[in-house]
Amino acid sequence: MFRVELKIMPRKGILNPESSTVTRALKAMGYDKVKGLEIGKFMEFVVNLDDVKTAEAYVEEICKRLLANPVIEDYIYEIFPLEEE
Amino acid sequence: MFRVELKIMPRKGILNPESSTVTRALKAMGYDKVKGLEIGKFMEFVVNLDDVKTAEAYVEEICKRLLANPVIEDYIYEIFPLEEE
């Protein structure tokens, strides 16, 4: 079993409406010290597999096929062995 | 100047429709090894302030007032000094 931390961020240069909306809201509230805000997704999950190579290939595949949009997003993940309870 | 990495996750026990939808989609595609999927937000930004204590208080305040919903979300952040270009 492995615990996975997956970060999915908008690709540099891709317009991110959510980031600009939040930046504008912060400015409207008087918080104008925030620069270059980027908003993405963070996922945590467990993969019920036995070896790390299989787990890596599995995570790579679910990122490519479902979790991340390769056209507009970059993804990076870390895999940690999970002590079986 | 400081670079901030902010992770905002749904509080444990709070129903997260996005996580259950993605888990079901993964299962429908044959990926049934994923357990306990949690989906949250990841934000990266720079704060244009001079000292770390001020920056920490600033980030704490914008989290509480706008970026995170304290009723249903937990947040955690890391602050890194940024070399001025």
CSV table of N, CA and C in Angstrom, one decimal:
chain,number,residue,atom,x,y,z
A,1,MET,N,0.9,-1.2,0.0
A,1,MET,CA,0.0,0.0,0.0
A,1,MET,C,0.9,1.2,0.0
A,2,PHE,N,0.5,2.3,-0.7
A,2,PHE,CA,1.3,3.5,-0.8
A,2,PHE,C,0.3,4.7,-0.7
A,3,ARG,N,0.8,5.7,0.0
A,3,ARG,CA,0.1,7.0,0.1
A,3,ARG,C,0.7,7.9,-1.0
A,4,VAL,N,-0.2,8.6,-1.7
A,4,VAL,CA,0.2,9.4,-2.9
A,4,VAL,C,-0.3,10.9,-2.6
A,5,GLU,N,0.7,11.8,-2.8
A,5,GLU,CA,0.3,13.2,-2.8
A,5,GLU,C,0.5,13.8,-4.2
A,6,LEU,N,-0.6,14.3,-4.8
A,6,LEU,CA,-0.6,14.7,-6.2
A,6,LEU,C,-0.9,16.2,-6.3
A,7,LYS,N,-0.1,16.9,-7.0
A,7,LYS,CA,-0.3,18.4,-7.2
A,7,LYS,C,-0.5,18.6,-8.7
A,8,ILE,N,-1.6,19.2,-9.0
A,8,ILE,CA,-2.0,19.5,-10.4
A,8,ILE,C,-2.1,21.0,-10.6
A,9,MET,N,-1.2,21.6,-11.3
A,9,MET,CA,-1.3,23.1,-11.5
A,9,MET,C,-1.5,23.5,-12.9
A,10,PRO,N,-2.1,24.6,-13.1
A,10,PRO,CA,-2.3,25.1,-14.5
A,10,PRO,C,-0.9,25.3,-15.2
A,11,ARG,N,-0.8,25.0,-16.4
A,11,ARG,CA,0.5,25.2,-17.1
A,11,ARG,C,0.8,26.7,-17.2
A,12,LYS,N,2.1,27.0,-17.1
A,12,LYS,CA,2.5,28.4,-17.2
A,12,LYS,C,2.0,29.0,-18.5
A,13,GLY,N,1.5,30.2,-18.4
A,13,GLY,CA,1.0,30.9,-19.6
A,13,GLY,C,-0.4,30.6,-20.0
A,14,ILE,N,-1.0,29.6,-19.3
A,14,ILE,CA,-2.4,29.3,-19.5
A,14,ILE,C,-3.3,30.2,-18.7
A,15,LEU,N,-4.2,30.9,-19.2
A,15,LEU,CA,-5.1,31.8,-18.5
A,15,LEU,C,-5.9,31.0,-17.4
A,16,ASN,N,-5.8,31.5,-16.2
A,16,ASN,CA,-6.5,30.8,-15.1
A,16,ASN,C,-7.5,31.7,-14.4
A,17,PRO,N,-8.8,31.7,-14.9
A,17,PRO,CA,-9.8,32.7,-14.4
A,17,PRO,C,-9.9,32.6,-12.9
A,18,GLU,N,-9.8,31.4,-12.3
A,18,GLU,CA,-10.0,31.4,-10.8
A,18,GLU,C,-8.9,32.2,-10.1
A,19,SER,N,-7.6,32.1,-10.6
A,19,SER,CA,-6.5,32.9,-10.0
A,19,SER,C,-6.8,34.3,-10.1
A,20,SER,N,-7.2,34.8,-11.3
A,20,SER,CA,-7.4,36.3,-11.5
A,20,SER,C,-8.6,36.7,-10.6
A,21,THR,N,-9.6,35.9,-10.5
A,21,THR,CA,-10.8,36.3,-9.7
A,21,THR,C,-10.4,36.4,-8.2
A,22,VAL,N,-9.6,35.5,-7.7
A,22,VAL,CA,-9.2,35.5,-6.3
A,22,VAL,C,-8.3,36.7,-6.1
A,23,THR,N,-7.4,37.0,-7.0
A,23,THR,CA,-6.4,38.1,-6.9
A,23,THR,C,-7.2,39.4,-6.8
A,24,ARG,N,-8.2,39.5,-7.7
A,24,ARG,CA,-9.1,40.8,-7.7
A,24,ARG,C,-9.8,40.9,-6.4
A,25,ALA,N,-10.3,39.8,-5.9
A,25,ALA,CA,-11.1,39.8,-4.6
A,25,ALA,C,-10.2,40.2,-3.5
A,26,LEU,N,-8.9,39.7,-3.5
A,26,LEU,CA,-8.0,40.1,-2.4
A,26,LEU,C,-7.7,41.6,-2.5
A,27,LYS,N,-7.5,42.1,-3.7
A,27,LYS,CA,-7.2,43.5,-3.9
A,27,LYS,C,-8.4,44.4,-3.4
A,28,ALA,N,-9.6,43.9,-3.7
A,28,ALA,CA,-10.8,44.7,-3.3
A,28,ALA,C,-10.9,44.7,-1.8
A,29,MET,N,-10.3,43.7,-1.1
A,29,MET,CA,-10.4,43.6,0.4
A,29,MET,C,-9.1,44.3,1.0
A,30,GLY,N,-8.3,44.9,0.1
A,30,GLY,CA,-7.2,45.7,0.6
A,30,GLY,C,-5.9,44.9,0.6
A,31,TYR,N,-5.9,43.6,0.2
A,31,TYR,CA,-4.7,42.8,0.2
A,31,TYR,C,-4.0,42.9,-1.1
A,32,ASP,N,-3.2,43.9,-1.3
A,32,ASP,CA,-2.5,44.1,-2.6
A,32,ASP,C,-1.1,43.6,-2.6
A,33,LYS,N,-0.6,42.9,-1.6
A,33,LYS,CA,0.7,42.4,-1.6
A,33,LYS,C,0.9,41.0,-2.2
A,34,VAL,N,-0.2,40.4,-2.7
A,34,VAL,CA,-0.1,39.1,-3.2
A,34,VAL,C,0.1,39.2,-4.7
A,35,LYS,N,1.2,38.5,-5.2
A,35,LYS,CA,1.6,38.5,-6.6
A,35,LYS,C,1.6,37.1,-7.2
A,36,GLY,N,1.3,37.0,-8.5
A,36,GLY,CA,1.5,35.7,-9.2
A,36,GLY,C,0.8,34.5,-8.6
A,37,LEU,N,-0.5,34.8,-8.1
A,37,LEU,CA,-1.3,33.7,-7.5
A,37,LEU,C,-1.6,32.6,-8.6
A,38,GLU,N,-1.3,31.4,-8.3
A,38,GLU,CA,-1.7,30.3,-9.1
A,38,GLU,C,-2.5,29.3,-8.2
A,39,ILE,N,-3.6,28.8,-8.8
A,39,ILE,CA,-4.5,27.9,-8.0
A,39,ILE,C,-4.6,26.6,-8.8
A,40,GLY,N,-4.3,25.5,-8.1
A,40,GLY,CA,-4.5,24.2,-8.7
A,40,GLY,C,-5.1,23.3,-7.8
A,41,LYS,N,-5.0,22.0,-8.0
A,41,LYS,CA,-5.6,20.9,-7.2
A,41,LYS,C,-4.6,20.1,-6.4
A,42,PHE,N,-5.0,19.7,-5.2
A,42,PHE,CA,-4.1,18.8,-4.5
A,42,PHE,C,-4.9,17.6,-4.1
A,43,MET,N,-4.4,16.4,-4.4
A,43,MET,CA,-5.1,15.2,-4.1
A,43,MET,C,-4.3,14.3,-3.3
A,44,GLU,N,-4.9,13.6,-2.3
A,44,GLU,CA,-4.2,12.6,-1.5
A,44,GLU,C,-5.0,11.4,-1.6
A,45,PHE,N,-4.4,10.3,-1.8
A,45,PHE,CA,-5.1,9.0,-1.8
A,45,PHE,C,-4.1,7.8,-1.5
A,46,VAL,N,-4.7,6.6,-1.4
A,46,VAL,CA,-3.9,5.4,-1.2
A,46,VAL,C,-4.1,4.5,-2.4
A,47,VAL,N,-3.0,3.9,-2.8
A,47,VAL,CA,-3.1,2.9,-3.9
A,47,VAL,C,-2.8,1.5,-3.2
A,48,ASN,N,-3.7,0.6,-3.5
A,48,ASN,CA,-3.7,-0.7,-2.8
A,48,ASN,C,-2.9,-1.6,-3.7
A,49,LEU,N,-1.6,-1.4,-3.8
A,49,LEU,CA,-0.7,-2.2,-4.6
A,49,LEU,C,0.6,-2.6,-3.8
A,50,ASP,N,1.3,-3.6,-4.3
A,50,ASP,CA,2.4,-4.1,-3.4
A,50,ASP,C,3.7,-3.5,-3.7
A,51,ASP,N,4.1,-3.2,-5.0
A,51,ASP,CA,5.5,-2.6,-5.1
A,51,ASP,C,5.4,-1.2,-5.8
A,52,VAL,N,6.5,-0.5,-5.5
A,52,VAL,CA,6.4,0.9,-5.8
A,52,VAL,C,6.5,1.2,-7.3
A,53,LYS,N,7.1,0.3,-8.1
A,53,LYS,CA,7.2,0.5,-9.5
A,53,LYS,C,5.8,0.4,-10.1
A,54,THR,N,5.0,-0.6,-9.6
A,54,THR,CA,3.7,-0.8,-10.1
A,54,THR,C,2.8,0.4,-9.7
A,55,ALA,N,3.0,0.8,-8.5
A,55,ALA,CA,2.2,2.0,-8.0
A,55,ALA,C,2.5,3.2,-8.8
A,56,GLU,N,3.8,3.5,-9.1
A,56,GLU,CA,4.2,4.6,-9.9
A,56,GLU,C,3.5,4.6,-11.3
A,57,ALA,N,3.6,3.4,-11.9
A,57,ALA,CA,3.0,3.3,-13.3
A,57,ALA,C,1.5,3.5,-13.2
A,58,TYR,N,0.9,3.0,-12.1
A,58,TYR,CA,-0.6,3.1,-11.9
A,58,TYR,C,-1.0,4.6,-11.8
A,59,VAL,N,-0.2,5.3,-10.9
A,59,VAL,CA,-0.5,6.7,-10.7
A,59,VAL,C,-0.3,7.5,-12.0
A,60,GLU,N,0.8,7.2,-12.7
A,60,GLU,CA,1.0,7.9,-14.0
A,60,GLU,C,-0.1,7.7,-14.9
A,61,GLU,N,-0.7,6.5,-14.9
A,61,GLU,CA,-1.7,6.2,-15.9
A,61,GLU,C,-3.0,6.9,-15.5
A,62,ILE,N,-3.4,6.9,-14.2
A,62,ILE,CA,-4.6,7.6,-13.8
A,62,ILE,C,-4.5,9.1,-13.9
A,63,CYS,N,-3.3,9.6,-13.8
A,63,CYS,CA,-3.1,11.1,-14.1
A,63,CYS,C,-3.4,11.4,-15.5
A,64,LYS,N,-2.7,10.6,-16.4
A,64,LYS,CA,-2.9,10.9,-17.8
A,64,LYS,C,-4.3,10.7,-18.3
A,65,ARG,N,-4.9,9.7,-17.8
A,65,ARG,CA,-6.3,9.3,-18.4
A,65,ARG,C,-7.4,10.0,-17.7
A,66,LEU,N,-7.2,10.5,-16.5
A,66,LEU,CA,-8.4,11.1,-15.8
A,66,LEU,C,-8.1,12.3,-15.0
A,67,LEU,N,-7.1,12.2,-14.1
A,67,LEU,CA,-7.0,13.2,-13.0
A,67,LEU,C,-6.5,14.6,-13.5
A,68,ALA,N,-5.6,14.5,-14.5
A,68,ALA,CA,-5.0,15.8,-15.0
A,68,ALA,C,-5.3,16.0,-16.5
A,69,ASN,N,-5.5,17.2,-16.9
A,69,ASN,CA,-5.7,17.5,-18.3
A,69,ASN,C,-4.3,17.9,-18.9
A,70,PRO,N,-3.7,17.0,-19.7
A,70,PRO,CA,-2.3,17.3,-20.1
A,70,PRO,C,-2.2,18.5,-21.0
A,71,VAL,N,-3.3,19.0,-21.6
A,71,VAL,CA,-3.2,20.2,-22.5
A,71,VAL,C,-3.0,21.4,-21.7
A,72,ILE,N,-3.7,21.5,-20.5
A,72,ILE,CA,-3.6,22.8,-19.8
A,72,ILE,C,-3.1,22.7,-18.4
A,73,GLU,N,-2.7,21.4,-18.0
A,73,GLU,CA,-2.2,21.2,-16.6
A,73,GLU,C,-0.9,20.5,-16.6
A,74,ASP,N,-0.1,20.8,-15.6
A,74,ASP,CA,1.1,20.0,-15.2
A,74,ASP,C,0.8,19.3,-13.9
A,75,TYR,N,1.4,18.1,-13.8
A,75,TYR,CA,1.2,17.4,-12.5
A,75,TYR,C,2.5,16.8,-11.9
A,76,ILE,N,2.5,16.7,-10.6
A,76,ILE,CA,3.7,16.2,-10.0
A,76,ILE,C,3.2,15.4,-8.7
A,77,TYR,N,3.8,14.3,-8.5
A,77,TYR,CA,3.3,13.5,-7.3
A,77,TYR,C,4.5,12.8,-6.5
A,78,GLU,N,4.2,12.5,-5.3
A,78,GLU,CA,5.1,11.8,-4.4
A,78,GLU,C,4.4,10.6,-3.9
A,79,ILE,N,5.2,9.5,-3.8
A,79,ILE,CA,4.6,8.2,-3.4
A,79,ILE,C,5.3,7.8,-2.1
A,80,PHE,N,4.6,7.5,-1.1
A,80,PHE,CA,5.2,7.1,0.2
A,80,PHE,C,4.7,5.7,0.6
A,81,PRO,N,5.6,4.8,1.1
A,81,PRO,CA,5.1,3.5,1.5
A,81,PRO,C,4.2,3.7,2.8
A,82,LEU,N,3.2,2.9,2.8
A,82,LEU,CA,2.2,3.1,4.0
A,82,LEU,C,2.3,1.8,4.8
A,83,GLU,N,2.7,2.0,6.1
A,83,GLU,CA,2.7,0.8,7.0
A,83,GLU,C,1.3,0.3,7.1
A,84,GLU,N,1.2,-1.1,6.9
A,84,GLU,CA,-0.1,-1.7,7.0
A,84,GLU,C,-0.5,-1.8,8.5
A,85,GLU,N,-1.8,-1.3,8.7
A,85,GLU,CA,-2.3,-1.4,10.1
A,85,GLU,C,-2.5,-2.8,10.5
B,1,MET,N,10.5,39.7,0.1
B,1,MET,CA,9.5,38.9,-0.7
B,1,MET,C,9.6,37.5,-0.3
B,2,PHE,N,8.4,36.9,-0.3
B,2,PHE,CA,8.4,35.5,0.2
B,2,PHE,C,7.5,34.7,-0.8
B,3,ARG,N,7.9,33.4,-1.1
B,3,ARG,CA,7.0,32.6,-1.9
B,3,ARG,C,6.2,31.7,-0.9
B,4,VAL,N,4.9,31.5,-1.2
B,4,VAL,CA,4.0,30.8,-0.3
B,4,VAL,C,3.4,29.6,-1.0
B,5,GLU,N,3.4,28.4,-0.3
B,5,GLU,CA,2.7,27.3,-0.8
B,5,GLU,C,1.6,27.0,0.2
B,6,LEU,N,0.4,27.0,-0.3
B,6,LEU,CA,-0.8,26.8,0.6
B,6,LEU,C,-1.6,25.6,0.1
B,7,LYS,N,-1.9,24.8,1.1
B,7,LYS,CA,-2.7,23.6,0.8
B,7,LYS,C,-4.0,23.7,1.6
B,8,ILE,N,-5.1,23.6,0.9
B,8,ILE,CA,-6.4,23.7,1.5
B,8,ILE,C,-7.2,22.4,1.2
B,9,MET,N,-7.5,21.6,2.3
B,9,MET,CA,-8.1,20.3,2.1
B,9,MET,C,-9.5,20.3,2.9
B,10,PRO,N,-10.4,19.5,2.4
B,10,PRO,CA,-11.7,19.4,3.1
B,10,PRO,C,-11.4,18.8,4.5
B,11,ARG,N,-12.1,19.3,5.4
B,11,ARG,CA,-12.0,18.8,6.8
B,11,ARG,C,-12.4,17.3,6.8
B,12,LYS,N,-11.7,16.5,7.7
B,12,LYS,CA,-12.0,15.1,7.8
B,12,LYS,C,-13.5,15.0,8.2
B,13,GLY,N,-14.2,14.0,7.5
B,13,GLY,CA,-15.6,13.8,7.9
B,13,GLY,C,-16.6,14.6,7.1
B,14,ILE,N,-16.1,15.7,6.4
B,14,ILE,CA,-17.0,16.5,5.6
B,14,ILE,C,-17.2,15.8,4.3
B,15,LEU,N,-18.4,15.6,3.8
B,15,LEU,CA,-18.7,15.0,2.5
B,15,LEU,C,-18.1,15.8,1.4
B,16,ASN,N,-17.3,15.1,0.5
B,16,ASN,CA,-16.7,15.9,-0.6
B,16,ASN,C,-17.2,15.3,-1.9
B,17,PRO,N,-18.2,15.9,-2.5
B,17,PRO,CA,-18.8,15.3,-3.7
B,17,PRO,C,-17.8,15.1,-4.8
B,18,GLU,N,-16.8,16.0,-4.9
B,18,GLU,CA,-15.8,15.9,-6.0
B,18,GLU,C,-15.0,14.6,-5.8
B,19,SER,N,-14.6,14.4,-4.6
B,19,SER,CA,-13.8,13.2,-4.4
B,19,SER,C,-14.6,11.9,-4.7
B,20,SER,N,-15.8,11.8,-4.3
B,20,SER,CA,-16.6,10.6,-4.6
B,20,SER,C,-16.9,10.5,-6.1
B,21,THR,N,-17.1,11.6,-6.7
B,21,THR,CA,-17.3,11.5,-8.2
B,21,THR,C,-16.1,11.0,-8.9
B,22,VAL,N,-14.9,11.5,-8.5
B,22,VAL,CA,-13.7,11.1,-9.2
B,22,VAL,C,-13.4,9.6,-8.9
B,23,THR,N,-13.6,9.2,-7.6
B,23,THR,CA,-13.4,7.8,-7.2
B,23,THR,C,-14.3,6.9,-8.1
B,24,ARG,N,-15.6,7.3,-8.2
B,24,ARG,CA,-16.5,6.5,-9.1
B,24,ARG,C,-16.0,6.4,-10.5
B,25,ALA,N,-15.6,7.5,-11.0
B,25,ALA,CA,-15.1,7.6,-12.4
B,25,ALA,C,-13.9,6.7,-12.6
B,26,LEU,N,-13.0,6.7,-11.6
B,26,LEU,CA,-11.8,5.8,-11.7
B,26,LEU,C,-12.3,4.3,-11.7
B,27,LYS,N,-13.2,4.0,-10.8
B,27,LYS,CA,-13.7,2.6,-10.8
B,27,LYS,C,-14.3,2.2,-12.1
B,28,ALA,N,-15.1,3.1,-12.7
B,28,ALA,CA,-15.8,2.8,-13.9
B,28,ALA,C,-14.7,2.6,-15.0
B,29,MET,N,-13.6,3.2,-14.9
B,29,MET,CA,-12.5,3.0,-15.9
B,29,MET,C,-11.6,1.8,-15.5
B,30,GLY,N,-12.0,1.1,-14.4
B,30,GLY,CA,-11.3,-0.1,-14.1
B,30,GLY,C,-10.2,0.1,-13.0
B,31,TYR,N,-10.1,1.3,-12.5
B,31,TYR,CA,-9.0,1.6,-11.5
B,31,TYR,C,-9.6,1.6,-10.1
B,32,ASP,N,-9.6,0.3,-9.6
B,32,ASP,CA,-10.3,0.2,-8.3
B,32,ASP,C,-9.3,0.0,-7.1
B,33,LYS,N,-8.0,0.4,-7.4
B,33,LYS,CA,-7.0,0.3,-6.4
B,33,LYS,C,-6.8,1.6,-5.6
B,34,VAL,N,-7.6,2.6,-6.0
B,34,VAL,CA,-7.5,3.9,-5.3
B,34,VAL,C,-8.5,4.0,-4.2
B,35,LYS,N,-7.9,4.3,-3.0
B,35,LYS,CA,-8.7,4.4,-1.7
B,35,LYS,C,-8.6,5.7,-1.1
B,36,GLY,N,-9.6,6.2,-0.4
B,36,GLY,CA,-9.6,7.4,0.4
B,36,GLY,C,-9.2,8.6,-0.3
B,37,LEU,N,-9.6,8.8,-1.5
B,37,LEU,CA,-9.2,10.0,-2.3
B,37,LEU,C,-9.8,11.2,-1.7
B,38,GLU,N,-8.9,12.2,-1.5
B,38,GLU,CA,-9.4,13.5,-1.0
B,38,GLU,C,-8.8,14.6,-2.0
B,39,ILE,N,-9.7,15.5,-2.4
B,39,ILE,CA,-9.3,16.5,-3.3
B,39,ILE,C,-9.4,17.9,-2.7
B,40,GLY,N,-8.4,18.7,-2.8
B,40,GLY,CA,-8.4,20.0,-2.2
B,40,GLY,C,-7.8,21.0,-3.2
B,41,LYS,N,-7.4,22.2,-2.7
B,41,LYS,CA,-6.8,23.2,-3.5
B,41,LYS,C,-5.3,23.4,-3.1
B,42,PHE,N,-4.5,23.8,-4.2
B,42,PHE,CA,-3.1,24.1,-3.9
B,42,PHE,C,-2.9,25.5,-4.5
B,43,MET,N,-2.4,26.4,-3.7
B,43,MET,CA,-2.1,27.7,-4.2
B,43,MET,C,-0.7,28.1,-4.0
B,44,GLU,N,-0.1,28.7,-5.0
B,44,GLU,CA,1.3,29.3,-4.9
B,44,GLU,C,1.2,30.8,-5.2
B,45,PHE,N,1.9,31.6,-4.4
B,45,PHE,CA,1.9,33.0,-4.7
B,45,PHE,C,3.1,33.6,-4.0
B,46,VAL,N,3.3,34.9,-4.3
B,46,VAL,CA,4.4,35.7,-3.7
B,46,VAL,C,3.7,36.8,-2.8
B,47,VAL,N,4.3,37.0,-1.7
B,47,VAL,CA,3.8,38.2,-0.9
B,47,VAL,C,5.0,39.2,-0.8
B,48,ASN,N,4.6,40.4,-1.2
B,48,ASN,CA,5.6,41.5,-1.3
B,48,ASN,C,5.8,42.2,0.0
B,49,LEU,N,6.4,41.5,1.0
B,49,LEU,CA,6.6,42.0,2.3
B,49,LEU,C,8.1,41.8,2.7
B,50,ASP,N,8.5,42.5,3.7
B,50,ASP,CA,10.0,42.4,4.0
B,50,ASP,C,10.3,41.4,5.1
B,51,ASP,N,9.5,41.2,6.1
B,51,ASP,CA,10.0,40.2,7.1
B,51,ASP,C,9.0,39.1,7.3
B,52,VAL,N,9.5,38.0,7.7
B,52,VAL,CA,8.7,36.7,7.7
B,52,VAL,C,7.6,36.7,8.6
B,53,LYS,N,7.7,37.4,9.8
B,53,LYS,CA,6.6,37.4,10.8
B,53,LYS,C,5.4,38.2,10.2
B,54,THR,N,5.7,39.3,9.5
B,54,THR,CA,4.6,40.1,8.9
B,54,THR,C,4.0,39.2,7.8
B,55,ALA,N,4.8,38.5,7.0
B,55,ALA,CA,4.3,37.7,5.9
B,55,ALA,C,3.4,36.6,6.5
B,56,GLU,N,3.8,36.0,7.6
B,56,GLU,CA,3.0,34.9,8.2
B,56,GLU,C,1.7,35.4,8.6
B,57,ALA,N,1.7,36.6,9.3
B,57,ALA,CA,0.4,37.1,9.8
B,57,ALA,C,-0.5,37.5,8.6
B,58,TYR,N,0.1,38.0,7.5
B,58,TYR,CA,-0.6,38.4,6.3
B,58,TYR,C,-1.3,37.2,5.7
B,59,VAL,N,-0.5,36.1,5.5
B,59,VAL,CA,-1.0,34.8,4.9
B,59,VAL,C,-2.1,34.3,5.8
B,60,GLU,N,-1.9,34.3,7.1
B,60,GLU,CA,-2.9,33.8,8.0
B,60,GLU,C,-4.2,34.5,7.9
B,61,GLU,N,-4.1,35.8,7.7
B,61,GLU,CA,-5.3,36.7,7.6
B,61,GLU,C,-6.0,36.4,6.3
B,62,ILE,N,-5.3,36.3,5.2
B,62,ILE,CA,-6.0,36.1,3.9
B,62,ILE,C,-6.6,34.7,3.8
B,63,CYS,N,-6.0,33.8,4.5
B,63,CYS,CA,-6.6,32.4,4.6
B,63,CYS,C,-7.9,32.5,5.3
B,64,LYS,N,-7.9,33.1,6.5
B,64,LYS,CA,-9.1,33.2,7.3
B,64,LYS,C,-10.2,34.0,6.7
B,65,ARG,N,-9.8,35.1,6.0
B,65,ARG,CA,-10.8,36.0,5.5
B,65,ARG,C,-11.4,35.6,4.1
B,66,LEU,N,-10.5,34.9,3.3
B,66,LEU,CA,-11.0,34.7,1.9
B,66,LEU,C,-10.6,33.3,1.4
B,67,LEU,N,-9.4,32.9,1.5
B,67,LEU,CA,-8.9,31.7,0.7
B,67,LEU,C,-9.5,30.4,1.2
B,68,ALA,N,-9.6,30.3,2.5
B,68,ALA,CA,-10.1,29.0,3.1
B,68,ALA,C,-11.4,29.2,3.8
B,69,ASN,N,-12.3,28.2,3.7
B,69,ASN,CA,-13.6,28.3,4.5
B,69,ASN,C,-13.4,27.5,5.8
B,70,PRO,N,-13.2,28.2,6.9
B,70,PRO,CA,-12.9,27.5,8.2
B,70,PRO,C,-13.9,26.5,8.7
B,71,VAL,N,-15.1,26.6,8.1
B,71,VAL,CA,-16.2,25.6,8.6
B,71,VAL,C,-15.9,24.3,8.0
B,72,ILE,N,-15.5,24.2,6.7
B,72,ILE,CA,-15.4,22.9,6.0
B,72,ILE,C,-14.0,22.6,5.5
B,73,GLU,N,-13.0,23.5,5.8
B,73,GLU,CA,-11.7,23.2,5.2
B,73,GLU,C,-10.6,23.5,6.3
B,74,ASP,N,-9.5,22.7,6.1
B,74,ASP,CA,-8.3,22.9,6.9
B,74,ASP,C,-7.3,23.5,5.9
B,75,TYR,N,-6.4,24.4,6.4
B,75,TYR,CA,-5.3,24.9,5.5
B,75,TYR,C,-4.0,24.8,6.2
B,76,ILE,N,-2.9,24.6,5.4
B,76,ILE,CA,-1.6,24.6,5.9
B,76,ILE,C,-0.7,25.2,4.9
B,77,TYR,N,0.3,26.0,5.3
B,77,TYR,CA,1.1,26.7,4.3
B,77,TYR,C,2.6,26.7,4.7
B,78,GLU,N,3.4,26.9,3.7
B,78,GLU,CA,4.9,27.0,4.0
B,78,GLU,C,5.3,28.4,3.3
B,79,ILE,N,6.2,29.1,4.0
B,79,ILE,CA,6.7,30.4,3.5
B,79,ILE,C,8.2,30.3,3.2
B,80,PHE,N,8.6,30.6,2.0
B,80,PHE,CA,10.0,30.5,1.7
B,80,PHE,C,10.6,31.9,1.3
B,81,PRO,N,11.7,32.3,1.8
B,81,PRO,CA,12.3,33.6,1.4
B,81,PRO,C,12.6,33.5,-0.1
B,82,LEU,N,12.4,34.6,-0.8
B,82,LEU,CA,12.6,34.7,-2.3
B,82,LEU,C,13.7,35.6,-2.6
B,83,GLU,N,14.8,35.1,-3.3
B,83,GLU,CA,15.9,36.0,-3.6
B,83,GLU,C,15.4,37.0,-4.6
B,84,GLU,N,15.6,38.3,-4.3
B,84,GLU,CA,15.2,39.4,-5.2
B,84,GLU,C,16.0,39.3,-6.5
B,85,GLU,N,15.3,39.3,-7.6
B,85,GLU,CA,16.0,39.3,-8.9
B,85,GLU,C,16.8,40.6,-9.2
